[in-house]
Structures are given as C-alpha cells and as structure tokens.
Short mmCIF file of C-alpha atoms in Angstrom, two decimals:
data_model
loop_
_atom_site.label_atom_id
_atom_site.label_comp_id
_atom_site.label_asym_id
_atom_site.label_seq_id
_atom_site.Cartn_x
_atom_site.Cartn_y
_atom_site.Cartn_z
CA UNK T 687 -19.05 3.81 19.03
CA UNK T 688 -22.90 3.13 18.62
CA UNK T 689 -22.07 -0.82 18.75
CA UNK T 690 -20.27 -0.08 22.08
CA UNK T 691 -23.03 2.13 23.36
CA UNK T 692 -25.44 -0.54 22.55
CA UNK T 693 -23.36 -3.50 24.87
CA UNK T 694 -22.67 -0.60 27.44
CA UNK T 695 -27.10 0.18 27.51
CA UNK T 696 -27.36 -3.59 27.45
CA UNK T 697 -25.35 -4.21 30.43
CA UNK T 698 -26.59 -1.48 32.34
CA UNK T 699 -30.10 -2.62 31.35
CA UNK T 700 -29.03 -6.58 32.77
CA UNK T 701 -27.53 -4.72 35.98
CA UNK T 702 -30.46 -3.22 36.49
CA UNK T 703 -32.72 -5.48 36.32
CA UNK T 704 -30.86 -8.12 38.51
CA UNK T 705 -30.62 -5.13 40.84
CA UNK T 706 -34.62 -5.11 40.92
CA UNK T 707 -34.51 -8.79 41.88
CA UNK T 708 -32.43 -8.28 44.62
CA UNK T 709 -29.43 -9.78 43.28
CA UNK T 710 -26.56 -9.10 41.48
CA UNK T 711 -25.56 -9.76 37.39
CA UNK T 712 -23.88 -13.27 37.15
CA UNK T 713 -20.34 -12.83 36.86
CA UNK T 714 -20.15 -14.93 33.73
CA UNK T 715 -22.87 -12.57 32.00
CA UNK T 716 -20.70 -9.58 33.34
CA UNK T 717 -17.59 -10.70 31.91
CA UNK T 718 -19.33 -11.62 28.54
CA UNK T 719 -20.69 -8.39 28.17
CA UNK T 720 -16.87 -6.99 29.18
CA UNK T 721 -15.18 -8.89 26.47
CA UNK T 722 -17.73 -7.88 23.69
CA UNK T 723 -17.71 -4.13 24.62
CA UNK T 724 -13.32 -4.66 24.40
CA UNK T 725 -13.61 -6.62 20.95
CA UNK T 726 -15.82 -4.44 19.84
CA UNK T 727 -13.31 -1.16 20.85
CA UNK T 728 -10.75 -3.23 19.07
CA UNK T 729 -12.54 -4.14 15.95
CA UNK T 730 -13.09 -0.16 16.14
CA UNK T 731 -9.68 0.77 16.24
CA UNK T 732 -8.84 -1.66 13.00
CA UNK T 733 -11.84 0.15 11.04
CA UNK T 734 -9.77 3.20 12.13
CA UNK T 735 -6.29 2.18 11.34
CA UNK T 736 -7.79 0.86 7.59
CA UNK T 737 -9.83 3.99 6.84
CA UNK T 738 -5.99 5.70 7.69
CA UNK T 739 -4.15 3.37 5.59
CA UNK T 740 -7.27 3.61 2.22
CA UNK T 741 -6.85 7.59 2.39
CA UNK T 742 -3.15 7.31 2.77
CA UNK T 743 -2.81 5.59 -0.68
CA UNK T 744 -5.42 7.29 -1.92
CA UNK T 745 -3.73 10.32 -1.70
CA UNK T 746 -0.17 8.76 -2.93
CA UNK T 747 -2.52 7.05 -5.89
CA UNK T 748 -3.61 11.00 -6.77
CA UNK T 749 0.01 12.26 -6.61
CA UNK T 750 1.27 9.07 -8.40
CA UNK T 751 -1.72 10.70 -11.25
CA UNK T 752 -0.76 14.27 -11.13
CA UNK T 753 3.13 13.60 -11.78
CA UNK T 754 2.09 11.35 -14.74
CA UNK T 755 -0.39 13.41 -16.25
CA UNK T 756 2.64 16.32 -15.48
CA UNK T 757 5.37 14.47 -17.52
CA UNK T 758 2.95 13.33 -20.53
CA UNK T 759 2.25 16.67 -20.77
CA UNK T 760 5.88 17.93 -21.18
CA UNK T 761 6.62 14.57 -23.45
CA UNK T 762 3.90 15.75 -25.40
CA UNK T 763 4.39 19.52 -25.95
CA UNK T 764 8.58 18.20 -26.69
CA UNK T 765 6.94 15.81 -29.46
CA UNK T 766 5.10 18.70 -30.95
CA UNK T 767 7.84 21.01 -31.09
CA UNK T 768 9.96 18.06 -32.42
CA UNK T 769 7.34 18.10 -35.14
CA UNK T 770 7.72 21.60 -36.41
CA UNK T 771 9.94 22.63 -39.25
CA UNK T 772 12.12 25.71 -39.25
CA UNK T 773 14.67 26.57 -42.36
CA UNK T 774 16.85 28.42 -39.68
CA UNK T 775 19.51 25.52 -39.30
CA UNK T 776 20.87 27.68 -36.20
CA UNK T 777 17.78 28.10 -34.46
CA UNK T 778 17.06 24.31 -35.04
CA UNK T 779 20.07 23.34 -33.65
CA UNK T 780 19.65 25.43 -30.42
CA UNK T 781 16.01 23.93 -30.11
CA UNK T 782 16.92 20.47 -30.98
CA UNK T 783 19.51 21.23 -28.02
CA UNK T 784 16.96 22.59 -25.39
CA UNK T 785 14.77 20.02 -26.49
CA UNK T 786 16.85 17.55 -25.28
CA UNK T 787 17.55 18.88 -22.39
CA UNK T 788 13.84 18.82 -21.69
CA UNK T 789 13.72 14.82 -22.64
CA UNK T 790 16.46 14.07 -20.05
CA UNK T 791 14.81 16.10 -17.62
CA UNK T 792 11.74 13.91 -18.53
CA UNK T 793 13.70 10.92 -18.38
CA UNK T 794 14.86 11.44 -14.65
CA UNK T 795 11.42 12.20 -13.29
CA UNK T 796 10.21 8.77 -14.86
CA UNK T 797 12.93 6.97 -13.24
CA UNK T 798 12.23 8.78 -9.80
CA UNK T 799 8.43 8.19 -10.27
CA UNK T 800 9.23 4.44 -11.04
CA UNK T 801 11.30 4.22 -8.32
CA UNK T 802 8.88 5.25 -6.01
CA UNK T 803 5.91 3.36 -7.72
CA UNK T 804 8.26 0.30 -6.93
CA UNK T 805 8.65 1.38 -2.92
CA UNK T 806 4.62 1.93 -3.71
CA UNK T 807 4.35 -1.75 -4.49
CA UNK T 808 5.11 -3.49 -1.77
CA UNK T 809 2.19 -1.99 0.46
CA UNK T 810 -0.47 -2.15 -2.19
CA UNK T 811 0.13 -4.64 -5.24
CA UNK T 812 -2.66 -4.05 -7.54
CA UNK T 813 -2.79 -0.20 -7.70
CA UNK T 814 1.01 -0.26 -8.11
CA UNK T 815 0.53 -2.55 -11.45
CA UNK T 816 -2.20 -0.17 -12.71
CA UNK T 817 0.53 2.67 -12.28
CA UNK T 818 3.50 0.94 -13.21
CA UNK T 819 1.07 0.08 -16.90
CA UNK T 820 0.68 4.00 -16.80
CA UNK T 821 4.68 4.30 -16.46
CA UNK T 822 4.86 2.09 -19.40
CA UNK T 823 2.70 3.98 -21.66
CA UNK T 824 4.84 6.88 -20.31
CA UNK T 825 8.37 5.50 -21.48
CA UNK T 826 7.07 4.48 -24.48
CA UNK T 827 5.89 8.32 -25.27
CA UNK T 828 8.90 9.12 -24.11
CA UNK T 829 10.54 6.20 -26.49
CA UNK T 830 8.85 7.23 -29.12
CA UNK T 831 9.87 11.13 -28.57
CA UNK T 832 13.53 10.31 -28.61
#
C-alpha cells in the first residue's frame, strides 16, 4: 500500500505541477504512472495470496507435527508396557490383547496420516519429504513394537 501511495503522491505531484505551467500531464506520463500504480496493486495481491498459502501449510506442517509426536507417544508407552514382565499368564494375555488393539489403532492413524502427507505433497514437495522421513521413523517404531 505505501508503494502505491508513493506512485499515487507522485502523480498528483506531476499533475500538479503541469497544472502550475498551465498545461496538462502528458498522456503518456499519465498512463505510465496508471500502469505502475495497477502492477503494483497486483504484485500486492500475489504478496497476499503467498503470505495465505505460507500460513496455510504452516499450520497443516504443525498439525502434520502434533499427530506424529501423538502416535510416537502411544507407540512408545505400548513398547514399554510390552517390556514389562508379569507371572500372571491371564493378566498377560488380556494385556498382550489390549495391547494390540492399541498397535492397530496406531497402525490406522499412520496410514491416514500418510495418506494425507501424500495429498500434502503435491502442493509443497520438500516439507512433505521431511514428514514423510518422520512417517518412516514412525513405522519403523511401530515395526519394531510389533
């Protein structure tokens, strides 16, 4: 807006002053200083639409983090319950059960988040590899869990 204001002064300034010698702007300056104020408008509304489209993904970037961090933390606590020891062969058995239930439930919300990390790719390539590496590291936690 301040570059417009500037060509908008500046025009006003060259009106004036061909006003003062009793004549009026060239039409060739006027039209000059018409198409700079409109590119500059446009090259305006681009900064706009960018600044849009770099909070939009940076939003869907901080999502994409908190539903990572979310399911390494379940994958996580499941490994360190897998880890315990219990003589109760019953109580094992139910656990082993739950916890299993837990690792497919674990298992869908990778595939969902990699499924939307792939629609993710297409409008922003290099972020999308940084998260799919992160969805790697995920399925091999969860790998390693099963």
């Amino acid at each position: 807006a301040t570059h417009r204001q500037a060509v908008e002064k500046m025009a006003e300034q060259q009106q004036n002053k061909y006003l003062g010698l009793y004549t009026i702007l060239p039409s060739e300056l006027s039209l000059h200083l018409a198409e700079v104020g409109l590119a500059l408008v446009t090259v305006q509304d681009q900064i706009q639409t960018k600044e849009r489209e770099t909070q939009q993904i940076k939003t869907l970037n901080q999502e994409f983090g908190q539903k990572i961090q979310g399911i390494a933390n379940e994958l996580n606590t499941i490994l360190s319950k897998l880890k315990k020891k219990t003589n109760d062969i019953a109580q094992a058995k139910l656990e082993q059960k739950i916890l299993g239930e837990e690792l497919d439930s674990c298992n869908i919300k990778l595939l969902e988040l990699d499924a939307s990390v792939q629609d993710f790719a297409e409008q922003n390539i290099p972020l999308a590899k940084q998260l799919a590496n992160r969805i790697g590291k995920l399925t091999a936690l969860h790998q390693q869990t099963i």
